[in-house]
PDB file of C-alpha atoms in Angstrom:
ATOM      1  CA  MET Y 348      89.177 101.144 104.729  1.00 51.00           C
ATOM      2  CA  ARG Y 349      91.472  99.671 107.361  1.00 50.00           C
ATOM      3  CA  ASP Y 350      89.785  98.773 110.691  1.00 60.00           C
ATOM      4  CA  ASP Y 351      92.170  99.777 113.467  1.00 69.00           C
ATOM      5  CA  SER Y 352      89.755  99.467 116.400  1.00 73.00           C
ATOM      6  CA  ASP Y 353      91.657  96.529 117.937  1.00 85.00           C
ATOM      7  CA  ASP Y 354      95.148  97.860 117.299  1.00 92.00           C
ATOM      8  CA  LEU Y 355      97.543  98.303 120.160  1.00 94.00           C
ATOM      9  CA  LEU Y 356      98.969 101.783 120.610  1.00 93.00           C
ATOM     10  CA  LEU Y 357     102.626 102.728 120.571  1.00 94.00           C
ATOM     11  CA  SER Y 358     102.113 104.459 123.916  1.00 91.00           C
ATOM     12  CA  GLN Y 359     100.840 101.171 125.389  1.00 91.00           C
ATOM     13  CA  LEU Y 360     103.970  99.465 124.161  1.00 91.00           C
ATOM     14  CA  THR Y 361     106.049 102.058 126.019  1.00 90.00           C
ATOM     15  CA  HIS Y 362     104.110 101.423 129.238  1.00 90.00           C
ATOM     16  CA  ALA Y 363     104.662  97.688 128.769  1.00 90.00           C
ATOM     17  CA  GLY Y 364     108.383  98.189 128.296  1.00 89.00           C
ATOM     18  CA  TYR Y 365     108.436  99.974 131.654  1.00 88.00           C
ATOM     19  CA  CYS Y 366     106.091  97.579 133.493  1.00 89.00           C
ATOM     20  CA  LEU Y 367     103.498  95.097 132.212  1.00 90.00           C
ATOM     21  CA  ARG Y 368     101.241  95.729 135.201  1.00 88.00           C
ATOM     22  CA  ARG Y 369     101.313  99.467 134.522  1.00 88.00           C
ATOM     23  CA  ALA Y 370     100.385  98.788 130.878  1.00 89.00           C
ATOM     24  CA  ALA Y 371      97.451  96.620 131.975  1.00 88.00           C
ATOM     25  CA  LEU Y 372      96.157  99.255 134.412  1.00 89.00           C
ATOM     26  CA  VAL Y 373      96.271 101.930 131.712  1.00 88.00           C
ATOM     27  CA  MET Y 374      94.978  99.772 128.869  1.00 87.00           C
ATOM     28  CA  ASN Y 375      92.355  97.559 130.530  1.00 86.00           C
ATOM     29  CA  GLU Y 376      91.344  99.512 133.628  1.00 84.00           C
ATOM     30  CA  GLN Y 377      91.652 102.975 132.030  1.00 81.00           C
ATOM     31  CA  LEU Y 378      93.554 104.168 135.099  1.00 80.00           C
ATOM     32  CA  TRP Y 379      95.939 107.101 135.056  1.00 68.00           C
ATOM     33  CA  ALA Y 380      97.512 109.506 137.522  1.00 64.00           C
ATOM     34  CA  GLU Y 381      99.470 112.578 136.564  1.00 53.00           C
ATOM     35  CA  SER Y 382     102.737 113.587 138.175  1.00 51.00           C
ATOM     36  CA  ALA Y 383     104.785 116.723 137.582  1.00 46.00           C
ATOM     37  CA  ASP Y 384     107.101 114.796 135.260  1.00 55.00           C
ATOM     38  CA  THR Y 385     104.322 113.115 133.262  1.00 49.00           C
ATOM     39  CA  ALA Y 386     102.435 116.420 132.957  1.00 45.00           C
ATOM     40  CA  LYS Y 387     105.478 118.241 131.618  1.00 53.00           C
ATOM     41  CA  GLY Y 388     106.284 115.383 129.259  1.00 50.00           C
ATOM     42  CA  ARG Y 389     102.691 115.297 127.996  1.00 51.00           C
ATOM     43  CA  LEU Y 390     102.675 119.034 127.278  1.00 53.00           C
ATOM     44  CA  GLU Y 391     105.955 118.751 125.385  1.00 53.00           C
ATOM     45  CA  HIS Y 392     104.592 115.848 123.347  1.00 52.00           C
ATOM     46  CA  ASP Y 393     101.382 117.760 122.602  1.00 54.00           C
ATOM     47  CA  ARG Y 394     103.482 120.511 121.054  1.00 57.00           C
ATOM     48  CA  VAL Y 395     105.497 118.032 118.990  1.00 56.00           C
ATOM     49  CA  HIS Y 396     102.383 116.155 117.849  1.00 55.00           C
ATOM     50  CA  ASN Y 397     100.972 119.220 116.103  1.00 73.00           C
ATOM     51  CA  ARG Y 398     101.118 117.706 112.654  1.00 81.00           C
ATOM     52  CA  ARG Y 399     103.229 119.813 110.342  1.00 90.00           C
ATOM     53  CA  ILE Y 400     105.946 119.600 107.698  1.00 93.00           C
ATOM     54  CA  GLU Y 401     109.145 121.632 107.686  1.00 94.00           C
ATOM     55  CA  ARG Y 402     111.214 121.780 104.495  1.00 93.00           C
ATOM     56  CA  ARG Y 403     114.784 122.891 103.937  1.00 91.00           C
ATOM     57  CA  GLY Y 404     115.778 121.982 100.420  1.00 89.00           C
ATOM     58  CA  SER Y 405     116.106 118.213 100.176  1.00 91.00           C
ATOM     59  CA  ASN Y 406     115.626 117.754 103.941  1.00 94.00           C
ATOM     60  CA  VAL Y 407     112.093 117.396 105.244  1.00 96.00           C
ATOM     61  CA  LYS Y 408     110.868 116.993 108.828  1.00 96.00           C
ATOM     62  CA  LEU Y 409     107.430 115.521 109.430  1.00 96.00           C
ATOM     63  CA  TYR Y 410     105.972 116.056 112.916  1.00 95.00           C
ATOM     64  CA  GLY Y 411     103.097 114.129 114.478  1.00 93.00           C
ATOM     65  CA  TYR Y 412     103.169 111.575 111.676  1.00 94.00           C
ATOM     66  CA  ASP Y 413     100.637 108.707 111.849  1.00 95.00           C
ATOM     67  CA  VAL Y 414     102.099 105.213 111.486  1.00 96.00           C
ATOM     68  CA  PHE Y 415     100.673 101.703 111.650  1.00 96.00           C
ATOM     69  CA  SER Y 416     101.532  98.060 111.108  1.00 97.00           C
ATOM     70  CA  GLU Y 417      98.875  95.596 109.991  1.00 95.00           C
ATOM     71  CA  SER Y 418     101.141  92.618 110.682  1.00 96.00           C
ATOM     72  CA  MET Y 419     101.757  93.706 114.303  1.00 96.00           C
ATOM     73  CA  GLY Y 420      98.328  95.260 114.919  1.00 95.00           C
ATOM     74  CA  LEU Y 421      99.991  98.473 116.064  1.00 96.00           C
ATOM     75  CA  ARG Y 422      99.434 102.185 115.443  1.00 96.00           C
ATOM     76  CA  GLY Y 423     100.414 105.570 116.808  1.00 95.00           C
ATOM     77  CA  LYS Y 424     102.343 108.715 116.007  1.00 94.00           C
ATOM     78  CA  CYS Y 425     105.995 109.481 115.427  1.00 95.00           C
ATOM     79  CA  ASP Y 426     107.169 112.646 117.133  1.00 95.00           C
ATOM     80  CA  CYS Y 427     109.351 113.457 114.141  1.00 96.00           C
ATOM     81  CA  ILE Y 428     110.493 111.716 110.962  1.00 97.00           C
ATOM     82  CA  GLU Y 429     113.474 113.208 109.196  1.00 97.00           C
ATOM     83  CA  ALA Y 430     113.266 112.478 105.477  1.00 97.00           C
ATOM     84  CA  GLU Y 431     116.437 113.155 103.509  1.00 97.00           C
ATOM     85  CA  GLU Y 432     116.631 112.866  99.751  1.00 96.00           C
ATOM     86  CA  ASP Y 433     118.212 109.580  98.738  1.00 97.00           C
ATOM     87  CA  ILE Y 434     117.975 108.038  95.277  1.00 96.00           C
ATOM     88  CA  THR Y 435     117.916 104.556  96.846  1.00 95.00           C
ATOM     89  CA  GLY Y 436     115.225 105.541  99.355  1.00 96.00           C
ATOM     90  CA  CYS Y 437     111.463 105.084  99.472  1.00 97.00           C
ATOM     91  CA  ARG Y 438     108.526 107.171  98.360  1.00 96.00           C
ATOM     92  CA  ILE Y 439     106.176 108.739 100.911  1.00 96.00           C
ATOM     93  CA  PRO Y 440     103.035 110.802 100.190  1.00 92.00           C
ATOM     94  CA  ALA Y 441     104.321 114.060 101.716  1.00 87.00           C
ATOM     95  CA  VAL Y 442     107.492 114.310  99.621  1.00 93.00           C
ATOM     96  CA  GLU Y 443     107.931 114.370  95.838  1.00 93.00           C
ATOM     97  CA  PHE Y 444     111.382 112.703  95.781  1.00 95.00           C
ATOM     98  CA  PRO Y 445     112.739 109.408  97.197  1.00 97.00           C
ATOM     99  CA  VAL Y 446     113.911 109.691 100.801  1.00 97.00           C
ATOM    100  CA  ARG Y 447     115.775 107.918 103.583  1.00 98.00           C
ATOM    101  CA  LEU Y 448     113.695 107.894 106.783  1.00 98.00           C
ATOM    102  CA  TYR Y 449     115.082 108.598 110.243  1.00 98.00           C
ATOM    103  CA  PRO Y 450     112.601 108.564 113.154  1.00 98.00           C
ATOM    104  CA  VAL Y 451     113.282 110.773 116.178  1.00 97.00           C
ATOM    105  CA  GLU Y 452     111.453 110.350 119.495  1.00 94.00           C
ATOM    106  CA  PHE Y 453     111.288 113.313 121.890  1.00 93.00           C
ATOM    107  CA  LYS Y 454     111.546 112.650 125.625  1.00 88.00           C
ATOM    108  CA  HIS Y 455     111.288 114.971 128.591  1.00 83.00           C
ATOM    109  CA  GLY Y 456     114.198 115.273 130.996  1.00 79.00           C
ATOM    110  CA  ALA Y 457     117.884 114.502 130.978  1.00 77.00           C
ATOM    111  CA  ILE Y 458     119.608 111.680 129.107  1.00 81.00           C
ATOM    112  CA  ARG Y 459     118.934 108.331 130.748  1.00 80.00           C
ATOM    113  CA  ASN Y 460     119.111 104.678 129.849  1.00 79.00           C
ATOM    114  CA  GLU Y 461     115.512 103.426 129.675  1.00 83.00           C
ATOM    115  CA  GLU Y 462     114.939 100.562 127.264  1.00 90.00           C
ATOM    116  CA  GLU Y 463     111.227 101.224 126.789  1.00 92.00           C
ATOM    117  CA  TYR Y 464     112.057 104.400 124.850  1.00 93.00           C
ATOM    118  CA  GLU Y 465     114.319 102.476 122.500  1.00 95.00           C
ATOM    119  CA  LEU Y 466     111.633  99.808 121.996  1.00 96.00           C
ATOM    120  CA  GLN Y 467     109.064 102.483 121.169  1.00 95.00           C
ATOM    121  CA  LEU Y 468     111.436 104.036 118.624  1.00 97.00           C
ATOM    122  CA  CYS Y 469     112.149 100.623 117.121  1.00 98.00           C
ATOM    123  CA  ALA Y 470     108.419  99.873 116.826  1.00 98.00           C
ATOM    124  CA  GLN Y 471     107.906 103.178 115.008  1.00 98.00           C
ATOM    125  CA  ALA Y 472     110.653 102.271 112.546  1.00 98.00           C
ATOM    126  CA  MET Y 473     109.130  98.815 112.004  1.00 98.00           C
ATOM    127  CA  CYS Y 474     105.781 100.436 111.192  1.00 98.00           C
ATOM    128  CA  LEU Y 475     107.428 102.773 108.680  1.00 98.00           C
ATOM    129  CA  GLU Y 476     109.344  99.906 107.093  1.00 98.00           C
ATOM    130  CA  GLU Y 477     106.101  98.007 106.537  1.00 98.00           C
ATOM    131  CA  MET Y 478     104.225 101.070 105.272  1.00 97.00           C
ATOM    132  CA  TYR Y 479     106.854 102.121 102.726  1.00 97.00           C
ATOM    133  CA  SER Y 480     108.813  98.931 101.970  1.00 97.00           C
ATOM    134  CA  THR Y 481     112.068 100.370 103.225  1.00 97.00           C
ATOM    135  CA  GLN Y 482     114.787  99.677 105.788  1.00 97.00           C
ATOM    136  CA  ILE Y 483     115.554 101.879 108.790  1.00 98.00           C
ATOM    137  CA  PRO Y 484     118.709 100.759 110.623  1.00 98.00           C
ATOM    138  CA  GLU Y 485     118.893 103.718 113.011  1.00 98.00           C
ATOM    139  CA  GLY Y 486     116.822 106.343 114.765  1.00 98.00           C
ATOM    140  CA  ALA Y 487     117.387 108.722 117.657  1.00 97.00           C
ATOM    141  CA  ILE Y 488     115.962 109.879 120.987  1.00 96.00           C
ATOM    142  CA  PHE Y 489     116.090 113.611 121.654  1.00 94.00           C
ATOM    143  CA  TYR Y 490     116.124 114.575 125.342  1.00 91.00           C
ATOM    144  CA  THR Y 491     114.564 118.002 125.654  1.00 86.00           C
ATOM    145  CA  SER Y 492     116.155 119.124 128.922  1.00 83.00           C
ATOM    146  CA  SER Y 493     119.652 118.179 127.768  1.00 83.00           C
ATOM    147  CA  HIS Y 494     119.066 119.308 124.163  1.00 86.00           C
ATOM    148  CA  ARG Y 495     120.944 116.164 123.169  1.00 90.00           C
ATOM    149  CA  ARG Y 496     120.211 113.540 120.567  1.00 93.00           C
ATOM    150  CA  VAL Y 497     121.189 109.938 121.250  1.00 95.00           C
ATOM    151  CA  PRO Y 498     121.436 107.632 118.187  1.00 96.00           C
ATOM    152  CA  VAL Y 499     119.855 104.183 118.589  1.00 97.00           C
ATOM    153  CA  GLN Y 500     120.844 101.200 116.464  1.00 97.00           C
ATOM    154  CA  LEU Y 501     117.691  99.261 115.584  1.00 98.00           C
ATOM    155  CA  THR Y 502     119.156  95.773 115.779  1.00 97.00           C
ATOM    156  CA  GLU Y 503     117.447  92.471 115.088  1.00 97.00           C
ATOM    157  CA  SER Y 504     117.562  91.591 118.789  1.00 97.00           C
ATOM    158  CA  MET Y 505     115.726  94.828 119.598  1.00 97.00           C
ATOM    159  CA  ARG Y 506     113.147  94.096 116.916  1.00 98.00           C
ATOM    160  CA  GLN Y 507     112.584  90.658 118.396  1.00 98.00           C
ATOM    161  CA  LYS Y 508     112.012  92.227 121.813  1.00 96.00           C
ATOM    162  CA  VAL Y 509     109.382  94.466 120.227  1.00 97.00           C
ATOM    163  CA  ARG Y 510     107.607  91.480 118.668  1.00 97.00           C
ATOM    164  CA  LEU Y 511     107.627  89.521 121.939  1.00 96.00           C
ATOM    165  CA  LEU Y 512     106.395  92.522 123.910  1.00 95.00           C
ATOM    166  CA  ILE Y 513     103.537  93.047 121.459  1.00 96.00           C
ATOM    167  CA  GLN Y 514     102.553  89.374 121.820  1.00 95.00           C
ATOM    168  CA  ARG Y 515     102.550  89.687 125.616  1.00 94.00           C
ATOM    169  CA  LEU Y 516     100.592  92.924 125.512  1.00 94.00           C
ATOM    170  CA  ARG Y 517      98.059  91.436 123.110  1.00 94.00           C
ATOM    171  CA  HIS Y 518      97.523  88.532 125.508  1.00 93.00           C
ATOM    172  CA  ILE Y 519      96.974  90.965 128.410  1.00 92.00           C
ATOM    173  CA  TYR Y 520      94.486  92.952 126.320  1.00 91.00           C
ATOM    174  CA  ASP Y 521      92.520  89.999 124.951  1.00 91.00           C
ATOM    175  CA  ASP Y 522      92.318  88.158 128.294  1.00 90.00           C
ATOM    176  CA  PHE Y 523      91.874  91.307 130.415  1.00 89.00           C
ATOM    177  CA  GLU Y 524      94.815  90.118 132.484  1.00 89.00           C
ATOM    178  CA  LEU Y 525      96.408  92.021 135.356  1.00 87.00           C
ATOM    179  CA  PRO Y 526     100.018  90.874 135.835  1.00 87.00           C
ATOM    180  CA  THR Y 527     101.256  90.436 139.391  1.00 85.00           C
ATOM    181  CA  ALA Y 528     103.084  93.426 140.831  1.00 82.00           C
ATOM    182  CA  GLU Y 529     106.857  93.084 141.090  1.00 81.00           C
ATOM    183  CA  TYR Y 530     108.005  95.802 143.467  1.00 84.00           C
ATOM    184  CA  GLY Y 531     111.285  97.473 142.534  1.00 84.00           C
ATOM    185  CA  PRO Y 532     113.034 100.841 142.051  1.00 83.00           C
ATOM    186  CA  LYS Y 533     110.758 101.715 139.116  1.00 82.00           C
ATOM    187  CA  CYS Y 534     107.724 101.624 141.399  1.00 85.00           C
ATOM    188  CA  ARG Y 535     108.957 104.603 143.396  1.00 82.00           C
ATOM    189  CA  LYS Y 536     108.971 106.757 140.239  1.00 81.00           C
ATOM    190  CA  CYS Y 537     105.672 105.490 138.813  1.00 83.00           C
ATOM    191  CA  SER Y 538     102.728 107.913 138.831  1.00 82.00           C
ATOM    192  CA  LEU Y 539     100.363 104.934 139.225  1.00 85.00           C
ATOM    193  CA  ARG Y 540     101.992 103.660 142.421  1.00 81.00           C
ATOM    194  CA  GLU Y 541      99.031 104.616 144.639  1.00 81.00           C
ATOM    195  CA  LYS Y 542      96.580 102.869 142.329  1.00 81.00           C
ATOM    196  CA  CYS Y 543      98.781  99.837 141.679  1.00 82.00           C
ATOM    197  CA  LEU Y 544      99.796  99.283 145.350  1.00 80.00           C
ATOM    198  CA  PRO Y 545     102.717  97.061 144.335  1.00 81.00           C
ATOM    199  CA  LYS Y 546     103.649  96.117 147.923  1.00 76.00           C
ATOM    200  CA  ILE Y 547     100.212  94.682 148.692  1.00 72.00           C
ATOM    201  CA  ARG Y 548      99.441  91.164 147.586  1.00 60.00           C
ATOM    202  CA  ARG Y 549      95.759  90.630 146.994  1.00 54.00           C
ATOM    203  CA  SER Y 550      93.579  88.054 145.323  1.00 52.00           C
ATOM    204  CA  ALA Y 551      91.913  88.818 142.020  1.00 52.00           C
ATOM    205  CA  SER Y 552      88.510  88.909 143.687  1.00 51.00           C
ATOM    206  CA  GLU Y 553      89.681  91.519 146.217  1.00 59.00           C
ATOM    207  CA  TYR Y 554      91.044  93.653 143.417  1.00 57.00           C
ATOM    208  CA  CYS Y 555      87.808  93.374 141.436  1.00 61.00           C
ATOM    209  CA  ARG Y 556      85.789  94.407 144.498  1.00 60.00           C
ATOM    210  CA  GLN Y 557      87.926  97.531 144.879  1.00 64.00           C
ATOM    211  CA  ILE Y 558      87.472  98.446 141.217  1.00 61.00           C
ATOM    212  CA  GLU Y 559      83.684  97.985 141.505  1.00 64.00           C
ATOM    213  CA  THR Y 560      83.605 100.131 144.658  1.00 66.00           C
ATOM    214  CA  GLU Y 561      85.608 102.922 143.014  1.00 65.00           C
ATOM    215  CA  ALA Y 562      83.366 102.804 139.927  1.00 65.00           C
ATOM    216  CA  GLU Y 563      80.250 103.188 142.083  1.00 68.00           C
ATOM    217  CA  GLY Y 564      81.787 106.021 144.045  1.00 62.00           C
ATOM    218  CA  VAL Y 565      81.130 104.283 147.370  1.00 50.00           C
ATOM    219  CA  PRO Y 566      83.841 104.430 150.070  1.00 51.00           C
ATOM    220  CA  GLU Y 567      85.323 101.110 151.069  1.00 47.00           C
ATOM    221  CA  ARG Y 568      84.354  99.742 154.509  1.00 41.00           C
TER     222      ARG Y 568
END
């Protein structure tokens, strides 16, 4: 049986695409803070991740589908995989005929240009390609508030960004590293802003003392 205990998660890759420090706080420090946007997005994803299969003739939709990559040490779920019958396609356990795979990632809100979503989608496709020995040149992001689907070309340059981001994230995980905060426009929208304190420069020892204090439940003096 495959041991996935040290795998990185697709959700961690998305955090890293947004901000490496945010990814480290979530992954290594187990910190999280909910905002109205993250809460609504989480509820929408919970509904999508109810694993089920919908069939309409030769078109099949698989929701909440588990994927992994041994070569990248990565695992997670695809919101939706559209599998359409194709004689040149691959074979997957849920379908009795060969199919062409098309991953679709669901995101809360209106259409926006945020690269971390595209990297997450690309990583999902790379997992599927490894699992089923196939090629997936395109996927899509569906924005729930706009009810619009945006196609994403899964180029080699995007795949290389995924590989490099996984390497960086693996280093942060293995070395328990906390990247330095780089304050910018993204910080104002981040639900972890009050825990990250990106405008305050502190030494590692000061940060560790704060974490220890919070863990003990003792107010700082």
